[in-house]
Amino acid sequence: MNIAKEVASRSTCDRKHVGAVVVRDKSILATGYNGSVRGLGHCDDEGHLMEDNHCVRTVHAEANAIVQAARNGMRIEGAGIYVTASPCWGCFRLIANAGIVRIVFGEFYRDQKIFDVSQKLGIELVDFSKSAAAIA
């Protein structure tokens, strides 16, 4: 999770810095952070593009990590993903369809339905904030 937090520091939308790290067998396969569509301006430079009180200029960290893996020909089926905030519904669907089997998140962010659907799909969800509190 520390690496995901470091990746989040590269986010270019100051509304929410999120980082994601895809791993398998203790090896990092791909990383992603909130950032604009490749070749377009970033929120930090051009401001936010708001729709329904959400910035839509950025591609979410989880989606960027999955895209990075695809661009580099990295197979991520059966992998896990560490993400600093729980996935939104759209990113959760991408994670599920990519074949990722474990999601570890650092804080809950917005979408409760991922809990029920992850159980139906057999995707392990781990709330690291609760795990970290139990360890301390």
mmCIF file of N, CA and C in Angstrom:
data_model
loop_
_atom_site.group_PDB
_atom_site.id
_atom_site.type_symbol
_atom_site.label_atom_id
_atom_site.label_comp_id
_atom_site.label_asym_id
_atom_site.label_seq_id
_atom_site.Cartn_x
_atom_site.Cartn_y
_atom_site.Cartn_z
ATOM 1 N N MET A 1 0.831 -1.193 0.000
ATOM 2 C CA MET A 1 0.000 0.000 0.000
ATOM 3 C C MET A 1 0.871 1.251 0.000
ATOM 4 N N ASN A 2 2.047 1.147 0.605
ATOM 5 C CA ASN A 2 2.951 2.302 0.588
ATOM 6 C C ASN A 2 3.339 2.686 -0.835
ATOM 7 N N ILE A 3 3.522 1.695 -1.692
ATOM 8 C CA ILE A 3 3.871 1.989 -3.088
ATOM 9 C C ILE A 3 2.685 2.644 -3.793
ATOM 10 N N ALA A 4 1.476 2.180 -3.522
ATOM 11 C CA ALA A 4 0.277 2.802 -4.107
ATOM 12 C C ALA A 4 0.161 4.258 -3.660
ATOM 13 N N LYS A 5 0.466 4.537 -2.398
ATOM 14 C CA LYS A 5 0.440 5.922 -1.911
ATOM 15 C C LYS A 5 1.475 6.772 -2.634
ATOM 16 N N GLU A 6 2.632 6.216 -2.881
ATOM 17 C CA GLU A 6 3.675 6.953 -3.613
ATOM 18 C C GLU A 6 3.236 7.215 -5.050
ATOM 19 N N VAL A 7 2.642 6.217 -5.691
ATOM 20 C CA VAL A 7 2.128 6.386 -7.052
ATOM 21 C C VAL A 7 1.044 7.467 -7.074
ATOM 22 N N ALA A 8 0.206 7.505 -6.035
ATOM 23 C CA ALA A 8 -0.860 8.512 -5.945
ATOM 24 C C ALA A 8 -0.299 9.930 -5.943
ATOM 25 N N SER A 9 0.918 10.096 -5.460
ATOM 26 C CA SER A 9 1.513 11.441 -5.407
ATOM 27 C C SER A 9 1.748 12.017 -6.803
ATOM 28 N N ARG A 10 1.682 11.188 -7.833
ATOM 29 C CA ARG A 10 1.841 11.647 -9.217
ATOM 30 C C ARG A 10 0.523 12.122 -9.838
ATOM 31 N N SER A 11 -0.601 11.919 -9.132
ATOM 32 C CA SER A 11 -1.911 12.321 -9.655
ATOM 33 C C SER A 11 -1.916 13.783 -10.059
ATOM 34 N N THR A 12 -2.609 14.069 -11.146
ATOM 35 C CA THR A 12 -2.647 15.438 -11.666
ATOM 36 C C THR A 12 -4.012 16.092 -11.485
ATOM 37 N N CYS A 13 -4.861 15.501 -10.652
ATOM 38 C CA CYS A 13 -6.144 16.105 -10.285
ATOM 39 C C CYS A 13 -6.143 16.253 -8.770
ATOM 40 N N ASP A 14 -6.121 17.476 -8.291
ATOM 41 C CA ASP A 14 -5.997 17.702 -6.857
ATOM 42 C C ASP A 14 -7.284 17.432 -6.076
ATOM 43 N N ARG A 15 -8.358 17.079 -6.758
ATOM 44 C CA ARG A 15 -9.597 16.752 -6.039
ATOM 45 C C ARG A 15 -9.463 15.424 -5.300
ATOM 46 N N LYS A 16 -8.704 14.482 -5.845
ATOM 47 C CA LYS A 16 -8.498 13.186 -5.187
ATOM 48 C C LYS A 16 -7.248 12.557 -5.780
ATOM 49 N N HIS A 17 -6.238 12.382 -4.974
ATOM 50 C CA HIS A 17 -5.025 11.697 -5.421
ATOM 51 C C HIS A 17 -5.195 10.213 -5.121
ATOM 52 N N VAL A 18 -5.222 9.402 -6.159
ATOM 53 C CA VAL A 18 -5.396 7.958 -6.006
ATOM 54 C C VAL A 18 -4.284 7.255 -6.768
ATOM 55 N N GLY A 19 -3.750 6.202 -6.167
ATOM 56 C CA GLY A 19 -2.740 5.384 -6.816
ATOM 57 C C GLY A 19 -3.157 3.928 -6.800
ATOM 58 N N ALA A 20 -2.720 3.176 -7.808
ATOM 59 C CA ALA A 20 -3.040 1.757 -7.915
ATOM 60 C C ALA A 20 -1.793 0.990 -8.333
ATOM 61 N N VAL A 21 -1.636 -0.198 -7.760
ATOM 62 C CA VAL A 21 -0.512 -1.076 -8.089
ATOM 63 C C VAL A 21 -1.071 -2.474 -8.300
ATOM 64 N N VAL A 22 -0.830 -3.042 -9.481
ATOM 65 C CA VAL A 22 -1.259 -4.403 -9.786
ATOM 66 C C VAL A 22 -0.082 -5.330 -9.497
ATOM 67 N N VAL A 23 -0.340 -6.379 -8.717
ATOM 68 C CA VAL A 23 0.729 -7.295 -8.302
ATOM 69 C C VAL A 23 0.314 -8.751 -8.487
ATOM 70 N N ARG A 24 1.312 -9.584 -8.695
ATOM 71 C CA ARG A 24 1.125 -11.042 -8.692
ATOM 72 C C ARG A 24 2.423 -11.652 -8.199
ATOM 73 N N ASP A 25 2.328 -12.596 -7.298
ATOM 74 C CA ASP A 25 3.502 -13.284 -6.744
ATOM 75 C C ASP A 25 4.544 -12.291 -6.228
ATOM 76 N N LYS A 26 4.072 -11.262 -5.532
ATOM 77 C CA LYS A 26 4.915 -10.239 -4.904
ATOM 78 C C LYS A 26 5.730 -9.428 -5.909
ATOM 79 N N SER A 27 5.290 -9.422 -7.175
ATOM 80 C CA SER A 27 5.944 -8.620 -8.206
ATOM 81 C C SER A 27 4.968 -7.573 -8.732
ATOM 82 N N ILE A 28 5.466 -6.355 -8.925
ATOM 83 C CA ILE A 28 4.646 -5.281 -9.472
ATOM 84 C C ILE A 28 4.523 -5.478 -10.981
ATOM 85 N N LEU A 29 3.276 -5.524 -11.466
ATOM 86 C CA LEU A 29 3.018 -5.703 -12.887
ATOM 87 C C LEU A 29 2.711 -4.383 -13.584
ATOM 88 N N ALA A 30 2.014 -3.474 -12.875
ATOM 89 C CA ALA A 30 1.620 -2.190 -13.469
ATOM 90 C C ALA A 30 1.229 -1.238 -12.351
ATOM 91 N N THR A 31 1.312 0.049 -12.663
ATOM 92 C CA THR A 31 0.871 1.085 -11.728
ATOM 93 C C THR A 31 -0.006 2.085 -12.476
ATOM 94 N N GLY A 32 -0.789 2.838 -11.727
ATOM 95 C CA GLY A 32 -1.606 3.884 -12.331
ATOM 96 C C GLY A 32 -1.979 4.928 -11.305
ATOM 97 N N TYR A 33 -2.240 6.119 -11.773
ATOM 98 C CA TYR A 33 -2.688 7.215 -10.920
ATOM 99 C C TYR A 33 -3.706 8.039 -11.687
ATOM 100 N N ASN A 34 -4.454 8.870 -10.982
ATOM 101 C CA ASN A 34 -5.428 9.738 -11.637
ATOM 102 C C ASN A 34 -4.690 10.727 -12.523
ATOM 103 N N GLY A 35 -4.978 10.705 -13.791
ATOM 104 C CA GLY A 35 -4.359 11.626 -14.732
ATOM 105 C C GLY A 35 -5.197 11.741 -15.989
ATOM 106 N N SER A 36 -4.948 12.771 -16.733
ATOM 107 C CA SER A 36 -5.738 13.048 -17.928
ATOM 108 C C SER A 36 -5.482 12.050 -19.051
ATOM 109 N N VAL A 37 -6.356 12.091 -20.016
ATOM 110 C CA VAL A 37 -6.185 11.283 -21.220
ATOM 111 C C VAL A 37 -4.848 11.651 -21.847
ATOM 112 N N ARG A 38 -4.112 10.652 -22.258
ATOM 113 C CA ARG A 38 -2.788 10.859 -22.853
ATOM 114 C C ARG A 38 -2.852 11.928 -23.944
ATOM 115 N N GLY A 39 -1.983 12.930 -23.813
ATOM 116 C CA GLY A 39 -1.905 13.987 -24.810
ATOM 117 C C GLY A 39 -2.792 15.192 -24.543
ATOM 118 N N LEU A 40 -3.657 15.118 -23.551
ATOM 119 C CA LEU A 40 -4.530 16.242 -23.209
ATOM 120 C C LEU A 40 -4.048 16.905 -21.920
ATOM 121 N N GLY A 41 -4.514 18.122 -21.679
ATOM 122 C CA GLY A 41 -4.110 18.884 -20.504
ATOM 123 C C GLY A 41 -4.593 18.258 -19.208
ATOM 124 N N HIS A 42 -3.856 18.533 -18.154
ATOM 125 C CA HIS A 42 -4.179 18.016 -16.824
ATOM 126 C C HIS A 42 -4.954 19.048 -16.019
ATOM 127 N N CYS A 43 -5.679 18.588 -15.011
ATOM 128 C CA CYS A 43 -6.409 19.487 -14.107
ATOM 129 C C CYS A 43 -5.460 20.505 -13.487
ATOM 130 N N ASP A 44 -4.280 20.054 -13.097
ATOM 131 C CA ASP A 44 -3.308 20.949 -12.480
ATOM 132 C C ASP A 44 -2.952 22.116 -13.399
ATOM 133 N N ASP A 45 -3.041 21.898 -14.719
ATOM 134 C CA ASP A 45 -2.672 22.927 -15.686
ATOM 135 C C ASP A 45 -3.876 23.693 -16.231
ATOM 136 N N GLU A 46 -4.988 22.989 -16.480
ATOM 137 C CA GLU A 46 -6.124 23.586 -17.175
ATOM 138 C C GLU A 46 -7.390 23.709 -16.337
ATOM 139 N N GLY A 47 -7.354 23.197 -15.131
ATOM 140 C CA GLY A 47 -8.535 23.231 -14.276
ATOM 141 C C GLY A 47 -9.369 21.968 -14.432
ATOM 142 N N HIS A 48 -10.374 21.873 -13.611
ATOM 143 C CA HIS A 48 -11.230 20.684 -13.593
ATOM 144 C C HIS A 48 -12.300 20.767 -14.665
ATOM 145 N N LEU A 49 -12.704 19.618 -15.168
ATOM 146 C CA LEU A 49 -13.817 19.491 -16.106
ATOM 147 C C LEU A 49 -14.936 18.800 -15.327
ATOM 148 N N MET A 50 -15.849 19.589 -14.811
ATOM 149 C CA MET A 50 -16.840 19.087 -13.869
ATOM 150 C C MET A 50 -18.138 18.677 -14.549
ATOM 151 N N GLU A 51 -18.668 17.511 -14.143
ATOM 152 C CA GLU A 51 -19.991 17.021 -14.517
ATOM 153 C C GLU A 51 -20.586 16.354 -13.289
ATOM 154 N N ASP A 52 -21.800 16.733 -12.915
ATOM 155 C CA ASP A 52 -22.487 16.159 -11.750
ATOM 156 C C ASP A 52 -21.602 16.151 -10.508
ATOM 157 N N ASN A 53 -20.905 17.249 -10.292
ATOM 158 C CA ASN A 53 -20.043 17.454 -9.135
ATOM 159 C C ASN A 53 -18.829 16.506 -9.094
ATOM 160 N N HIS A 54 -18.450 15.961 -10.247
ATOM 161 C CA HIS A 54 -17.263 15.112 -10.343
ATOM 162 C C HIS A 54 -16.384 15.622 -11.474
ATOM 163 N N CYS A 55 -15.071 15.537 -11.262
ATOM 164 C CA CYS A 55 -14.144 15.906 -12.329
ATOM 165 C C CYS A 55 -14.029 14.736 -13.297
ATOM 166 N N VAL A 56 -14.305 14.981 -14.567
ATOM 167 C CA VAL A 56 -14.254 13.917 -15.570
ATOM 168 C C VAL A 56 -13.073 14.084 -16.524
ATOM 169 N N ARG A 57 -12.160 14.993 -16.217
ATOM 170 C CA ARG A 57 -10.970 15.168 -17.048
ATOM 171 C C ARG A 57 -9.998 13.988 -16.883
ATOM 172 N N THR A 58 -10.005 13.386 -15.699
ATOM 173 C CA THR A 58 -9.008 12.359 -15.409
ATOM 174 C C THR A 58 -9.512 10.947 -15.686
ATOM 175 N N VAL A 59 -8.565 10.088 -15.966
ATOM 176 C CA VAL A 59 -8.790 8.644 -16.022
ATOM 177 C C VAL A 59 -8.391 8.129 -14.640
ATOM 178 N N HIS A 60 -9.214 7.291 -14.041
ATOM 179 C CA HIS A 60 -8.950 6.818 -12.690
ATOM 180 C C HIS A 60 -7.708 5.932 -12.628
ATOM 181 N N ALA A 61 -7.121 5.866 -11.443
ATOM 182 C CA ALA A 61 -5.881 5.141 -11.219
ATOM 183 C C ALA A 61 -5.981 3.670 -11.617
ATOM 184 N N GLU A 62 -7.078 3.020 -11.231
ATOM 185 C CA GLU A 62 -7.241 1.596 -11.536
ATOM 186 C C GLU A 62 -7.293 1.363 -13.043
ATOM 187 N N ALA A 63 -8.041 2.216 -13.734
ATOM 188 C CA ALA A 63 -8.142 2.093 -15.193
ATOM 189 C C ALA A 63 -6.782 2.334 -15.835
ATOM 190 N N ASN A 64 -6.039 3.323 -15.350
ATOM 191 C CA ASN A 64 -4.717 3.593 -15.901
ATOM 192 C C ASN A 64 -3.758 2.436 -15.666
ATOM 193 N N ALA A 65 -3.861 1.769 -14.516
ATOM 194 C CA ALA A 65 -3.002 0.611 -14.251
ATOM 195 C C ALA A 65 -3.336 -0.539 -15.208
ATOM 196 N N ILE A 66 -4.626 -0.778 -15.431
ATOM 197 C CA ILE A 66 -5.041 -1.839 -16.355
ATOM 198 C C ILE A 66 -4.589 -1.512 -17.776
ATOM 199 N N VAL A 67 -4.719 -0.251 -18.178
ATOM 200 C CA VAL A 67 -4.283 0.180 -19.512
ATOM 201 C C VAL A 67 -2.761 0.047 -19.647
ATOM 202 N N GLN A 68 -2.023 0.434 -18.610
ATOM 203 C CA GLN A 68 -0.568 0.306 -18.663
ATOM 204 C C GLN A 68 -0.166 -1.155 -18.860
ATOM 205 N N ALA A 69 -0.828 -2.055 -18.156
ATOM 206 C CA ALA A 69 -0.536 -3.478 -18.329
ATOM 207 C C ALA A 69 -0.825 -3.914 -19.763
ATOM 208 N N ALA A 70 -1.958 -3.495 -20.300
ATOM 209 C CA ALA A 70 -2.322 -3.865 -21.670
ATOM 210 C C ALA A 70 -1.333 -3.306 -22.682
ATOM 211 N N ARG A 71 -0.942 -2.041 -22.515
ATOM 212 C CA ARG A 71 0.010 -1.414 -23.445
ATOM 213 C C ARG A 71 1.361 -2.127 -23.449
ATOM 214 N N ASN A 72 1.707 -2.695 -22.299
ATOM 215 C CA ASN A 72 3.000 -3.373 -22.174
ATOM 216 C C ASN A 72 2.897 -4.893 -22.324
ATOM 217 N N GLY A 73 1.718 -5.386 -22.695
ATOM 218 C CA GLY A 73 1.549 -6.818 -22.916
ATOM 219 C C GLY A 73 1.672 -7.647 -21.653
ATOM 220 N N MET A 74 1.283 -7.068 -20.522
ATOM 221 C CA MET A 74 1.402 -7.753 -19.233
ATOM 222 C C MET A 74 0.074 -8.412 -18.878
ATOM 223 N N ARG A 75 0.087 -9.701 -18.688
ATOM 224 C CA ARG A 75 -1.119 -10.444 -18.309
ATOM 225 C C ARG A 75 -1.399 -10.205 -16.831
ATOM 226 N N ILE A 76 -2.612 -9.741 -16.496
ATOM 227 C CA ILE A 76 -2.937 -9.444 -15.104
ATOM 228 C C ILE A 76 -4.045 -10.337 -14.537
ATOM 229 N N GLU A 77 -4.531 -11.265 -15.328
ATOM 230 C CA GLU A 77 -5.540 -12.197 -14.834
ATOM 231 C C GLU A 77 -4.978 -12.956 -13.638
ATOM 232 N N GLY A 78 -5.770 -13.031 -12.571
ATOM 233 C CA GLY A 78 -5.342 -13.724 -11.361
ATOM 234 C C GLY A 78 -4.514 -12.858 -10.415
ATOM 235 N N ALA A 79 -4.278 -11.615 -10.785
ATOM 236 C CA ALA A 79 -3.476 -10.704 -9.967
ATOM 237 C C ALA A 79 -4.335 -10.041 -8.895
ATOM 238 N N GLY A 80 -3.677 -9.272 -8.051
ATOM 239 C CA GLY A 80 -4.336 -8.429 -7.067
ATOM 240 C C GLY A 80 -4.041 -6.978 -7.397
ATOM 241 N N ILE A 81 -4.823 -6.074 -6.825
ATOM 242 C CA ILE A 81 -4.588 -4.648 -7.023
ATOM 243 C C ILE A 81 -4.672 -3.954 -5.668
ATOM 244 N N TYR A 82 -3.675 -3.134 -5.401
ATOM 245 C CA TYR A 82 -3.671 -2.264 -4.227
ATOM 246 C C TYR A 82 -4.053 -0.880 -4.719
ATOM 247 N N VAL A 83 -5.046 -0.291 -4.085
ATOM 248 C CA VAL A 83 -5.509 1.034 -4.500
ATOM 249 C C VAL A 83 -5.771 1.863 -3.248
ATOM 250 N N THR A 84 -5.388 3.125 -3.286
ATOM 251 C CA THR A 84 -5.481 3.954 -2.089
ATOM 252 C C THR A 84 -6.917 4.268 -1.687
ATOM 253 N N ALA A 85 -7.864 4.152 -2.594
ATOM 254 C CA ALA A 85 -9.288 4.325 -2.297
ATOM 255 C C ALA A 85 -10.062 3.212 -2.990
ATOM 256 N N SER A 86 -11.147 2.771 -2.380
ATOM 257 C CA SER A 86 -11.917 1.686 -2.997
ATOM 258 C C SER A 86 -12.397 2.112 -4.380
ATOM 259 N N PRO A 87 -12.487 1.171 -5.299
ATOM 260 C CA PRO A 87 -12.854 1.518 -6.679
ATOM 261 C C PRO A 87 -14.287 2.012 -6.804
ATOM 262 N N CYS A 88 -14.478 2.979 -7.704
ATOM 263 C CA CYS A 88 -15.829 3.370 -8.085
ATOM 264 C C CYS A 88 -16.439 2.196 -8.865
ATOM 265 N N TRP A 89 -17.707 2.282 -9.146
ATOM 266 C CA TRP A 89 -18.394 1.193 -9.850
ATOM 267 C C TRP A 89 -17.775 0.931 -11.228
ATOM 268 N N GLY A 90 -17.456 1.991 -11.962
ATOM 269 C CA GLY A 90 -16.861 1.816 -13.293
ATOM 270 C C GLY A 90 -15.517 1.108 -13.224
ATOM 271 N N CYS A 91 -14.672 1.517 -12.305
ATOM 272 C CA CYS A 91 -13.358 0.867 -12.171
ATOM 273 C C CYS A 91 -13.490 -0.554 -11.647
ATOM 274 N N PHE A 92 -14.452 -0.770 -10.743
ATOM 275 C CA PHE A 92 -14.677 -2.127 -10.249
ATOM 276 C C PHE A 92 -15.017 -3.069 -11.399
ATOM 277 N N ARG A 93 -15.851 -2.616 -12.312
ATOM 278 C CA ARG A 93 -16.226 -3.452 -13.461
ATOM 279 C C ARG A 93 -15.010 -3.765 -14.329
ATOM 280 N N LEU A 94 -14.130 -2.773 -14.531
ATOM 281 C CA LEU A 94 -12.901 -3.017 -15.293
ATOM 282 C C LEU A 94 -12.011 -4.037 -14.588
ATOM 283 N N ILE A 95 -11.871 -3.879 -13.287
ATOM 284 C CA ILE A 95 -11.054 -4.797 -12.485
ATOM 285 C C ILE A 95 -11.597 -6.220 -12.612
ATOM 286 N N ALA A 96 -12.901 -6.361 -12.464
ATOM 287 C CA ALA A 96 -13.524 -7.690 -12.557
ATOM 288 C C ALA A 96 -13.315 -8.301 -13.937
ATOM 289 N N ASN A 97 -13.544 -7.524 -14.985
ATOM 290 C CA ASN A 97 -13.390 -8.060 -16.338
ATOM 291 C C ASN A 97 -11.936 -8.324 -16.708
ATOM 292 N N ALA A 98 -11.004 -7.656 -16.040
ATOM 293 C CA ALA A 98 -9.582 -7.916 -16.273
ATOM 294 C C ALA A 98 -9.127 -9.215 -15.605
ATOM 295 N N GLY A 99 -9.974 -9.791 -14.753
ATOM 296 C CA GLY A 99 -9.633 -11.044 -14.092
ATOM 297 C C GLY A 99 -8.840 -10.864 -12.805
ATOM 298 N N ILE A 100 -8.817 -9.652 -12.278
ATOM 299 C CA ILE A 100 -8.146 -9.406 -11.001
ATOM 300 C C ILE A 100 -8.995 -10.033 -9.900
ATOM 301 N N VAL A 101 -8.365 -10.754 -8.976
ATOM 302 C CA VAL A 101 -9.101 -11.553 -8.000
ATOM 303 C C VAL A 101 -9.049 -11.011 -6.575
ATOM 304 N N ARG A 102 -8.240 -9.966 -6.360
ATOM 305 C CA ARG A 102 -8.117 -9.418 -5.005
ATOM 306 C C ARG A 102 -7.934 -7.906 -5.096
ATOM 307 N N ILE A 103 -8.739 -7.181 -4.324
ATOM 308 C CA ILE A 103 -8.652 -5.720 -4.261
ATOM 309 C C ILE A 103 -8.363 -5.336 -2.817
ATOM 310 N N VAL A 104 -7.244 -4.663 -2.599
ATOM 311 C CA VAL A 104 -6.904 -4.126 -1.285
ATOM 312 C C VAL A 104 -7.011 -2.614 -1.396
ATOM 313 N N PHE A 105 -7.857 -2.000 -0.552
ATOM 314 C CA PHE A 105 -8.034 -0.549 -0.656
ATOM 315 C C PHE A 105 -7.734 0.127 0.676
ATOM 316 N N GLY A 106 -7.254 1.359 0.573
ATOM 317 C CA GLY A 106 -6.813 2.093 1.747
ATOM 318 C C GLY A 106 -7.898 2.878 2.455
ATOM 319 N N GLU A 107 -8.938 3.283 1.760
ATOM 320 C CA GLU A 107 -10.063 4.001 2.358
ATOM 321 C C GLU A 107 -11.295 3.723 1.521
ATOM 322 N N PHE A 108 -12.456 3.746 2.162
ATOM 323 C CA PHE A 108 -13.698 3.545 1.416
ATOM 324 C C PHE A 108 -14.024 4.818 0.648
ATOM 325 N N TYR A 109 -14.395 4.652 -0.625
ATOM 326 C CA TYR A 109 -14.741 5.789 -1.471
ATOM 327 C C TYR A 109 -16.039 5.512 -2.208
ATOM 328 N N ARG A 110 -17.120 5.927 -1.681
ATOM 329 C CA ARG A 110 -18.362 6.178 -2.369
ATOM 330 C C ARG A 110 -19.254 4.992 -2.736
ATOM 331 N N ASP A 111 -18.806 3.890 -3.268
ATOM 332 C CA ASP A 111 -19.735 2.941 -3.889
ATOM 333 C C ASP A 111 -19.860 1.637 -3.103
ATOM 334 N N GLN A 112 -20.963 1.514 -2.390
ATOM 335 C CA GLN A 112 -21.218 0.362 -1.529
ATOM 336 C C GLN A 112 -21.473 -0.932 -2.307
ATOM 337 N N LYS A 113 -21.990 -0.830 -3.543
ATOM 338 C CA LYS A 113 -22.394 -2.046 -4.270
ATOM 339 C C LYS A 113 -21.230 -2.959 -4.632
ATOM 340 N N ILE A 114 -19.994 -2.442 -4.585
ATOM 341 C CA ILE A 114 -18.852 -3.307 -4.898
ATOM 342 C C ILE A 114 -18.725 -4.453 -3.898
ATOM 343 N N PHE A 115 -19.233 -4.266 -2.667
ATOM 344 C CA PHE A 115 -19.123 -5.312 -1.651
ATOM 345 C C PHE A 115 -19.991 -6.514 -1.999
ATOM 346 N N ASP A 116 -21.230 -6.279 -2.357
ATOM 347 C CA ASP A 116 -22.135 -7.378 -2.722
ATOM 348 C C ASP A 116 -21.686 -8.056 -4.007
ATOM 349 N N VAL A 117 -21.335 -7.269 -5.007
ATOM 350 C CA VAL A 117 -20.970 -7.835 -6.306
ATOM 351 C C VAL A 117 -19.655 -8.605 -6.216
ATOM 352 N N SER A 118 -18.710 -8.116 -5.433
ATOM 353 C CA SER A 118 -17.435 -8.835 -5.302
ATOM 354 C C SER A 118 -17.655 -10.225 -4.712
ATOM 355 N N GLN A 119 -18.576 -10.351 -3.758
ATOM 356 C CA GLN A 119 -18.884 -11.667 -3.190
ATOM 357 C C GLN A 119 -19.459 -12.598 -4.244
ATOM 358 N N LYS A 120 -20.375 -12.080 -5.053
ATOM 359 C CA LYS A 120 -20.984 -12.896 -6.109
ATOM 360 C C LYS A 120 -19.942 -13.374 -7.112
ATOM 361 N N LEU A 121 -18.922 -12.534 -7.370
ATOM 362 C CA LEU A 121 -17.901 -12.858 -8.364
ATOM 363 C C LEU A 121 -16.703 -13.594 -7.784
ATOM 364 N N GLY A 122 -16.621 -13.684 -6.477
ATOM 365 C CA GLY A 122 -15.480 -14.333 -5.844
ATOM 366 C C GLY A 122 -14.221 -13.471 -5.833
ATOM 367 N N ILE A 123 -14.395 -12.164 -5.870
ATOM 368 C CA ILE A 123 -13.266 -11.239 -5.785
ATOM 369 C C ILE A 123 -13.094 -10.860 -4.318
ATOM 370 N N GLU A 124 -11.905 -11.082 -3.796
ATOM 371 C CA GLU A 124 -11.626 -10.744 -2.402
ATOM 372 C C GLU A 124 -11.453 -9.232 -2.267
ATOM 373 N N LEU A 125 -12.184 -8.636 -1.321
ATOM 374 C CA LEU A 125 -12.054 -7.211 -1.009
ATOM 375 C C LEU A 125 -11.446 -7.082 0.381
ATOM 376 N N VAL A 126 -10.367 -6.328 0.481
ATOM 377 C CA VAL A 126 -9.698 -6.151 1.768
ATOM 378 C C VAL A 126 -9.643 -4.659 2.077
ATOM 379 N N ASP A 127 -10.235 -4.285 3.201
ATOM 380 C CA ASP A 127 -10.188 -2.886 3.660
ATOM 381 C C ASP A 127 -8.915 -2.736 4.472
ATOM 382 N N PHE A 128 -7.887 -2.174 3.865
ATOM 383 C CA PHE A 128 -6.584 -2.045 4.505
ATOM 384 C C PHE A 128 -6.648 -1.119 5.713
ATOM 385 N N SER A 129 -7.563 -0.148 5.702
ATOM 386 C CA SER A 129 -7.669 0.753 6.851
ATOM 387 C C SER A 129 -8.066 -0.020 8.099
ATOM 388 N N LYS A 130 -8.921 -1.022 7.954
ATOM 389 C CA LYS A 130 -9.307 -1.858 9.093
ATOM 390 C C LYS A 130 -8.197 -2.838 9.447
ATOM 391 N N SER A 131 -7.519 -3.385 8.427
ATOM 392 C CA SER A 131 -6.402 -4.300 8.678
ATOM 393 C C SER A 131 -5.273 -3.575 9.381
ATOM 394 N N ALA A 132 -4.980 -2.366 8.925
ATOM 395 C CA ALA A 132 -3.894 -1.585 9.517
ATOM 396 C C ALA A 132 -4.223 -1.229 10.964
ATOM 397 N N ALA A 133 -5.505 -0.924 11.256
ATOM 398 C CA ALA A 133 -5.907 -0.585 12.617
ATOM 399 C C ALA A 133 -5.783 -1.809 13.517
ATOM 400 N N ALA A 134 -6.100 -2.984 12.966
ATOM 401 C CA ALA A 134 -6.008 -4.205 13.752
ATOM 402 C C ALA A 134 -4.559 -4.557 14.077
ATOM 403 N N ILE A 135 -3.656 -4.216 13.147
ATOM 404 C CA ILE A 135 -2.240 -4.517 13.336
ATOM 405 C C ILE A 135 -1.627 -3.588 14.378
ATOM 406 N N ALA A 136 -2.068 -2.321 14.407
ATOM 407 C CA ALA A 136 -1.464 -1.305 15.295
ATOM 408 C C ALA A 136 -1.744 -1.572 16.755
#
